[in-house]
Coordinates of C-alpha atoms in Angstrom, one line a residue:
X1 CA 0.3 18.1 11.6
X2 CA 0.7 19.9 8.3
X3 CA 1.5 17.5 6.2
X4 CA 2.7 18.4 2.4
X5 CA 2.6 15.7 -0.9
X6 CA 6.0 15.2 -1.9
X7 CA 7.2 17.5 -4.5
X8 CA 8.3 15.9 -7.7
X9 CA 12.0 16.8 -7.0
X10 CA 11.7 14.8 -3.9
X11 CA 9.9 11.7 -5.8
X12 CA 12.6 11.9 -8.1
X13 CA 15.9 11.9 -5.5
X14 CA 14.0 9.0 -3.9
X15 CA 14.0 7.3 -7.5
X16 CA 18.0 7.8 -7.6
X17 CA 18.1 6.8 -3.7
X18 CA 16.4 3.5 -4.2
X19 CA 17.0 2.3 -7.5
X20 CA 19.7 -0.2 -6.0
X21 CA 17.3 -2.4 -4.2
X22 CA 14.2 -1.5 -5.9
X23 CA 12.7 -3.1 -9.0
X24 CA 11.1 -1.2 -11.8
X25 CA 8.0 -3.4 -11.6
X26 CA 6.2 -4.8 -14.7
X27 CA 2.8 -3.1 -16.5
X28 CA 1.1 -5.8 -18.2
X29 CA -1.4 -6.2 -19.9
X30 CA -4.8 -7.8 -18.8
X31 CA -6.1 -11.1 -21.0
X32 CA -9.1 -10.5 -21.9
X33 CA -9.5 -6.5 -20.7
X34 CA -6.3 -4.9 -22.9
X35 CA -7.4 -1.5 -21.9
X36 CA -6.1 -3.0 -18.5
X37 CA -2.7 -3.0 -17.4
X38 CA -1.5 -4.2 -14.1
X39 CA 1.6 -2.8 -12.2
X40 CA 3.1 -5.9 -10.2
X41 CA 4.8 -4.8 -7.0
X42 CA 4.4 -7.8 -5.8
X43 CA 7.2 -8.7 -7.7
X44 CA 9.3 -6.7 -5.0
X45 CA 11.8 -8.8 -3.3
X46 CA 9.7 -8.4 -0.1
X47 CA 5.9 -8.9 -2.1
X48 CA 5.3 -5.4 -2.0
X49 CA 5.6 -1.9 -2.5
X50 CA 6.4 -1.1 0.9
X51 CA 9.7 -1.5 0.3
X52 CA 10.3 1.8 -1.6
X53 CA 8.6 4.0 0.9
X54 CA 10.6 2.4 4.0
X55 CA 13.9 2.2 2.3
X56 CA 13.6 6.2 1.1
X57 CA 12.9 7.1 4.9
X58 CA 15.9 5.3 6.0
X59 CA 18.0 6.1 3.8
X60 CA 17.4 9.8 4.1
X61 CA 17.9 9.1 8.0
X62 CA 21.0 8.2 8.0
X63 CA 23.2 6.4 9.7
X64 CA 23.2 8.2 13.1
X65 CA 18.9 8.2 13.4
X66 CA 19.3 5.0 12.9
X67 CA 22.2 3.8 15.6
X68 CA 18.8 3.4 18.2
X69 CA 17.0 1.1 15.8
X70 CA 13.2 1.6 14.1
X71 CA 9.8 0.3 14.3
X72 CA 6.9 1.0 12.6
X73 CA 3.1 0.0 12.7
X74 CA 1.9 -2.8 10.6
X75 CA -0.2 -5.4 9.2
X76 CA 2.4 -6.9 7.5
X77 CA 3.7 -5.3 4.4
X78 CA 5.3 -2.2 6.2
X79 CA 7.0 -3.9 8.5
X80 CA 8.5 -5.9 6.2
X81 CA 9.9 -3.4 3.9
X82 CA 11.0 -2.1 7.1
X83 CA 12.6 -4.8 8.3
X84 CA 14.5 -5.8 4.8
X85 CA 15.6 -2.0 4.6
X86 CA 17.1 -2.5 8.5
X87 CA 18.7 -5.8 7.9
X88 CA 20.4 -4.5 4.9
X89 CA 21.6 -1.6 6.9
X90 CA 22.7 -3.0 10.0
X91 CA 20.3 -1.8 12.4
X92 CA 17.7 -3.0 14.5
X93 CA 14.1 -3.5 13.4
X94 CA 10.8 -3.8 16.0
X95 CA 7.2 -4.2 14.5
X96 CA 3.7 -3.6 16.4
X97 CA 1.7 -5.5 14.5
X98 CA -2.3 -5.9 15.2
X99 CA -3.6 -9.3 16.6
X100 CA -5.2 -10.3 13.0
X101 CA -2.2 -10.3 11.3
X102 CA -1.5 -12.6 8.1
X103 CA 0.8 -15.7 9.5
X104 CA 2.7 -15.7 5.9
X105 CA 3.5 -11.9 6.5
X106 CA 4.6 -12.5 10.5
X107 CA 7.0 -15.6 9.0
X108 CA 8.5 -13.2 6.5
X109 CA 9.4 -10.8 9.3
X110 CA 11.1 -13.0 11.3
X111 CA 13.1 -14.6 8.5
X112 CA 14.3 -10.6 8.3
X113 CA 15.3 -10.9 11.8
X114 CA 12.7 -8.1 12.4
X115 CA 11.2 -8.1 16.0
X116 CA 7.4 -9.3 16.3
X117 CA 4.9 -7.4 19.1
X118 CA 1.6 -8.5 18.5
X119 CA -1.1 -6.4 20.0
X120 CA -5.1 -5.7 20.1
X121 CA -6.5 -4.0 16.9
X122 CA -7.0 -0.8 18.7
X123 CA -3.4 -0.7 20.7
X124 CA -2.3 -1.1 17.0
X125 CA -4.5 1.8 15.8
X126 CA -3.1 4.1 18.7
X127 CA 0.3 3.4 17.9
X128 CA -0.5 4.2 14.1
X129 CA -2.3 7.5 15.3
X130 CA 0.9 8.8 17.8
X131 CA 3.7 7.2 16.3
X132 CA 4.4 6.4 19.8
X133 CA 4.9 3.0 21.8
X134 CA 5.6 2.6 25.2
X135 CA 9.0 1.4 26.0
X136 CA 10.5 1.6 22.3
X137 CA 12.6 4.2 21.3
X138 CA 14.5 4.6 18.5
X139 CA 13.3 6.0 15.0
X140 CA 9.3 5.5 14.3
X141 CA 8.7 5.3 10.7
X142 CA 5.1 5.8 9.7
X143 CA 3.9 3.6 7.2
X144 CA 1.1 6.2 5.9
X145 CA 2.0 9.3 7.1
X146 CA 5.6 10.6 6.5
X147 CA 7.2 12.3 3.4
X148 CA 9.8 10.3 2.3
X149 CA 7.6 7.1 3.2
X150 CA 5.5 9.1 0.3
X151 CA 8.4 10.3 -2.2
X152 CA 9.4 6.2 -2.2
X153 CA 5.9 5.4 -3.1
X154 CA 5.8 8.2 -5.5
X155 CA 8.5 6.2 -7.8
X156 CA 5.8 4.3 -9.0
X157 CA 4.0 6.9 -10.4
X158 CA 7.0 8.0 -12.3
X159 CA 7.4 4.4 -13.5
X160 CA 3.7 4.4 -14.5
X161 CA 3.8 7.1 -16.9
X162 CA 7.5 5.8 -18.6
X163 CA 5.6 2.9 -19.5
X164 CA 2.3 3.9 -20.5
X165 CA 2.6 7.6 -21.4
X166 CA -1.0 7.8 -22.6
X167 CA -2.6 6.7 -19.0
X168 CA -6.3 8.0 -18.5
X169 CA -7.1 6.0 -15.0
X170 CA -5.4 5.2 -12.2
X171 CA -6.7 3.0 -9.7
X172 CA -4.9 2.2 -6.4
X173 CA -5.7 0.5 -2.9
X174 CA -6.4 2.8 -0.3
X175 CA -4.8 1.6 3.1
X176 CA -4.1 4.8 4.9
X177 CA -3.3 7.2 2.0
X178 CA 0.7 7.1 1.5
X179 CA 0.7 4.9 -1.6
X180 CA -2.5 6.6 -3.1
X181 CA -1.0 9.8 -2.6
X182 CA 2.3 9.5 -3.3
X183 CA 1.6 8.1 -6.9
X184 CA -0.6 10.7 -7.0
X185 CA 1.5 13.5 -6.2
X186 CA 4.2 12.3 -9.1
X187 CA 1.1 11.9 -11.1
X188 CA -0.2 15.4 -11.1
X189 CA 3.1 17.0 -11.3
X190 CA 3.4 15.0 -14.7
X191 CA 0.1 14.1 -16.1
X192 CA -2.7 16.5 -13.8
X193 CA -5.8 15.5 -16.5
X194 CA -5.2 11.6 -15.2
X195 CA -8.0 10.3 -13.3
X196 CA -6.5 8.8 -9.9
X197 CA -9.2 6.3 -7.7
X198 CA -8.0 5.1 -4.5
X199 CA -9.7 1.3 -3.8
X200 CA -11.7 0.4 -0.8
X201 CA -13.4 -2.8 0.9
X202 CA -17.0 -2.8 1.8
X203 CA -15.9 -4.2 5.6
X204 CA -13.8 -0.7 6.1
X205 CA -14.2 2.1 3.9
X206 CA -13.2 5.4 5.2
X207 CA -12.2 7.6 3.0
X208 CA -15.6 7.1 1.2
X209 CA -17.3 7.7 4.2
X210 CA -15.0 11.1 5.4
X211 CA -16.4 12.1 0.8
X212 CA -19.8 12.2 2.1
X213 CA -19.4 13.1 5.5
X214 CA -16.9 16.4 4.0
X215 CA -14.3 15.3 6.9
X216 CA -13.0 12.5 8.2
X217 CA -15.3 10.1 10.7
X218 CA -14.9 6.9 12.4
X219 CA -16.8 4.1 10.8
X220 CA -17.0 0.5 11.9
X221 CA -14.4 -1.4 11.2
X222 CA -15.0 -5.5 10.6
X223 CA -12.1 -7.6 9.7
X224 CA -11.3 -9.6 7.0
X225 CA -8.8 -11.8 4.7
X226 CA -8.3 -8.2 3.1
X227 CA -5.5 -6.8 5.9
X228 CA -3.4 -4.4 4.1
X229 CA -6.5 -1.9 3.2
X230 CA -9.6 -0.7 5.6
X231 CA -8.8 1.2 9.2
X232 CA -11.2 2.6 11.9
X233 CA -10.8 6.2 9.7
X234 CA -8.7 8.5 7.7
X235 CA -6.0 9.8 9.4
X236 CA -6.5 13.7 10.0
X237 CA -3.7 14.4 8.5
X238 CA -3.5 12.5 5.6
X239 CA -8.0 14.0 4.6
X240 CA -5.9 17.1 3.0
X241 CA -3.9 15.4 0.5
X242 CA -6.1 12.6 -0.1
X243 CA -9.6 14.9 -0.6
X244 CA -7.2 17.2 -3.4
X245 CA -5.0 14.1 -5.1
X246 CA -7.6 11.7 -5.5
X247 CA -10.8 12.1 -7.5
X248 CA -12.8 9.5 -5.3
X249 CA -13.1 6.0 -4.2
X250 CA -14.6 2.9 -5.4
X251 CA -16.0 0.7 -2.6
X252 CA -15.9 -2.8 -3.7
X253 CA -16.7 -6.5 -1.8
X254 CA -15.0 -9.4 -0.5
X255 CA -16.5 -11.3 -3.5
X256 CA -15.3 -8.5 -6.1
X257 CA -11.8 -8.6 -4.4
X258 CA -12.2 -12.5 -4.5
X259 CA -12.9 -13.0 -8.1
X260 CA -10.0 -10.6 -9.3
X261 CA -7.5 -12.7 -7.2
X262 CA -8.4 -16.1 -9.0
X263 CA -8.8 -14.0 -12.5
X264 CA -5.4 -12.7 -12.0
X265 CA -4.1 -16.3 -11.3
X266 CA -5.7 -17.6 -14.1
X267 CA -5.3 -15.0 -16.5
X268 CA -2.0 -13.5 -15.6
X269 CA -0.5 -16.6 -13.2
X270 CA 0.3 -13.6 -10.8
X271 CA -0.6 -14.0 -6.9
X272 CA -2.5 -10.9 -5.0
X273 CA -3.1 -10.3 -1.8
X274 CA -6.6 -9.1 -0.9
X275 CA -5.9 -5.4 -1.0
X276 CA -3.5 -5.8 -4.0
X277 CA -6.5 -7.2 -6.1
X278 CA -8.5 -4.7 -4.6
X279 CA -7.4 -1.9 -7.5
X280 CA -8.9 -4.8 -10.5
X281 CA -11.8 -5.1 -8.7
X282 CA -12.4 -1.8 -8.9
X283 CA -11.4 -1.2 -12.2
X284 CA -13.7 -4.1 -13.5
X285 CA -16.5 -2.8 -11.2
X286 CA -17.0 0.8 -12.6
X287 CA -16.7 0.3 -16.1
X288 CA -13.9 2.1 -16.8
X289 CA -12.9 2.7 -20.5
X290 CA -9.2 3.8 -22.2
X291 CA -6.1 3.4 -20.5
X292 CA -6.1 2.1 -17.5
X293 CA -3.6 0.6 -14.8
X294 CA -4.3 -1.4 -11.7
X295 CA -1.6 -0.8 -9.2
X296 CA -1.5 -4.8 -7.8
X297 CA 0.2 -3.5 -4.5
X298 CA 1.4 -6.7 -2.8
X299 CA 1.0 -10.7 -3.0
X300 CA 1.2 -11.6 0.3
X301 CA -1.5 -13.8 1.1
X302 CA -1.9 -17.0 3.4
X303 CA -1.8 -20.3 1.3
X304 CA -4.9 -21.8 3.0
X305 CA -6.7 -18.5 1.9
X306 CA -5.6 -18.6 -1.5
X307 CA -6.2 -22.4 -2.0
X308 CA -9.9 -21.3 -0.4
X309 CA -10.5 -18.1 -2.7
X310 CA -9.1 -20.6 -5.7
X311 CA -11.9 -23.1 -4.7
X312 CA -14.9 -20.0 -5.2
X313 CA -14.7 -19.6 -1.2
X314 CA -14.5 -16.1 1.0
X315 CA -11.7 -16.8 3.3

């Protein structure tokens, strides 16, 4: 699959084609780290960013793509944004979701009226890898790995530099690529000198592992509280982007990602999911001095894991 960045006309149709249902997220500042600011899609009606990928996608589909229904491949996030996107358009909404996934992001599904098929990690993986699923047809909309998916994510990028001109570092949680490199590609068009860090956990890093290896390899994957970030390996067709737009990736722990959640409720009163704190933890981790933003992707976490993390626990 040869797979292109979108092109900074394309991030910037997506801008006009969303801006309806999309909120220009916050960038606030950090108590206690000013050079920090954090950019809060968790304030998006659905708790995440994954609403402005998913909604570009279907709107650029159109009405007839979209008479069979969608589905996607999830842990959560995309298939919400997918399923607000398909309730507010009418049309009907399935989402494979892998066996671990967050009970507060299955609820929000099914209060979408999305369709829930819960199955093993590496059915999941599969479905992610093909974009196929036995028995469903209709439209498949990758959550990583489709242009317009990455033109919607790209709005944030565009946002970024609107409200902090003078932005030196960038860091942003690395899932499977399409927000990383989305942002990135507005980024580059705009601002190339920026320094851009996608955000790993130590329990599944793979684009780290496909730097050293010069390509990307399967790595062992161990799950955790931290859903939305960490897979088996980069996608093969996501390494080509990702190894140009990005200048690297910072590989932090469950306790790193667990003390920036309860900071940023304590210091900001905002509420991150594990791989949404992921980008502060990283960002306090290296050191980092001038400008800097912490893309917060999502808040979507389990109470009882929050209450936990908020008690100086690892979920």
């Amino acid at each position: 699959m040869n797979l292109k960045a979108p092109s900074l006309a394309e991030i910037e149709g997506a801008r006009k084609r969303i801006s309806s249902f999309v909120l220009h997220t916050p960038l606030v500042p950090m108590p206690g780290h000013p050079e920090i600011h954090l950019k809060l899609e968790n304030l998006q009606p659905i708790g995440s960013f994954k609403i402005r990928g998913s909604g570009n996608a279907m709107e650029l589909a159109g009405v007839d793509r979209l008479g069979q229904g969608v589905f996607t491949a999830s842990a959560g996030n995309m298939a919400q944004g997918v399923a607000w996107n398909a309730k507010r358009l009418n049309v009907n909404c399935t989402s494979i979701v892998p066996e671990n996934a967050p009970e507060t992001k299955l609820a929000a599904i099914e209060r979408l009226n999305g369709s829930i098929l819960r199955v093993p990690y590496e059915e999941w993986w599969e479905v992610l890898r093909t974009g196929k699923f036995q028995g469903l047809g209709g439209l498949f909309i990758h959550p990583v790995s489709n242009p317009a998916v990455m033109a919607g994510n790209g709005t944030i990028g565009l946002e970024i530099l609107e409200d902090l001109p003078d932005v030196q570092t960038i860091f942003i949680p690395y899932g499977g690529g399409g927000l990383s490199c989305g942002i990135a590609a507005a980024i580059r068009a705009l601002k190339p000198e920026v320094k851009i860090y996608a955000c790993e956990v130590e329990t599944a890093a793979p684009l780290s592992a496909a730097w050293k290896a010069g390509e990307p390899c399967a790595i062992q994957h161990h799950a955790s509280f931290v859903d939305g970030i960490g897979g088996k390996g980069v996608l093969s067709e996501m390494w080509p982007l990702a190894s140009v737009l990005l200048d690297g990736s910072v590989v932090v722990t469950l306790q790193q990602i667990c003390d920036a959640i309860r900071l940023l409720v304590e210091r900001n009163r905002v509420v991150a999911e594990g791989a949404g704190a992921a980008s502060l933890a990283a960002a306090l981790a290296s050191g980092n001095t001038g400008k800097v933003v912490c893309v917060i992707s999502g808040g979507n976490i389990d109470a009882s894991k929050l209450a936990m993390i908020l008690e100086g626990r690892i979920p």
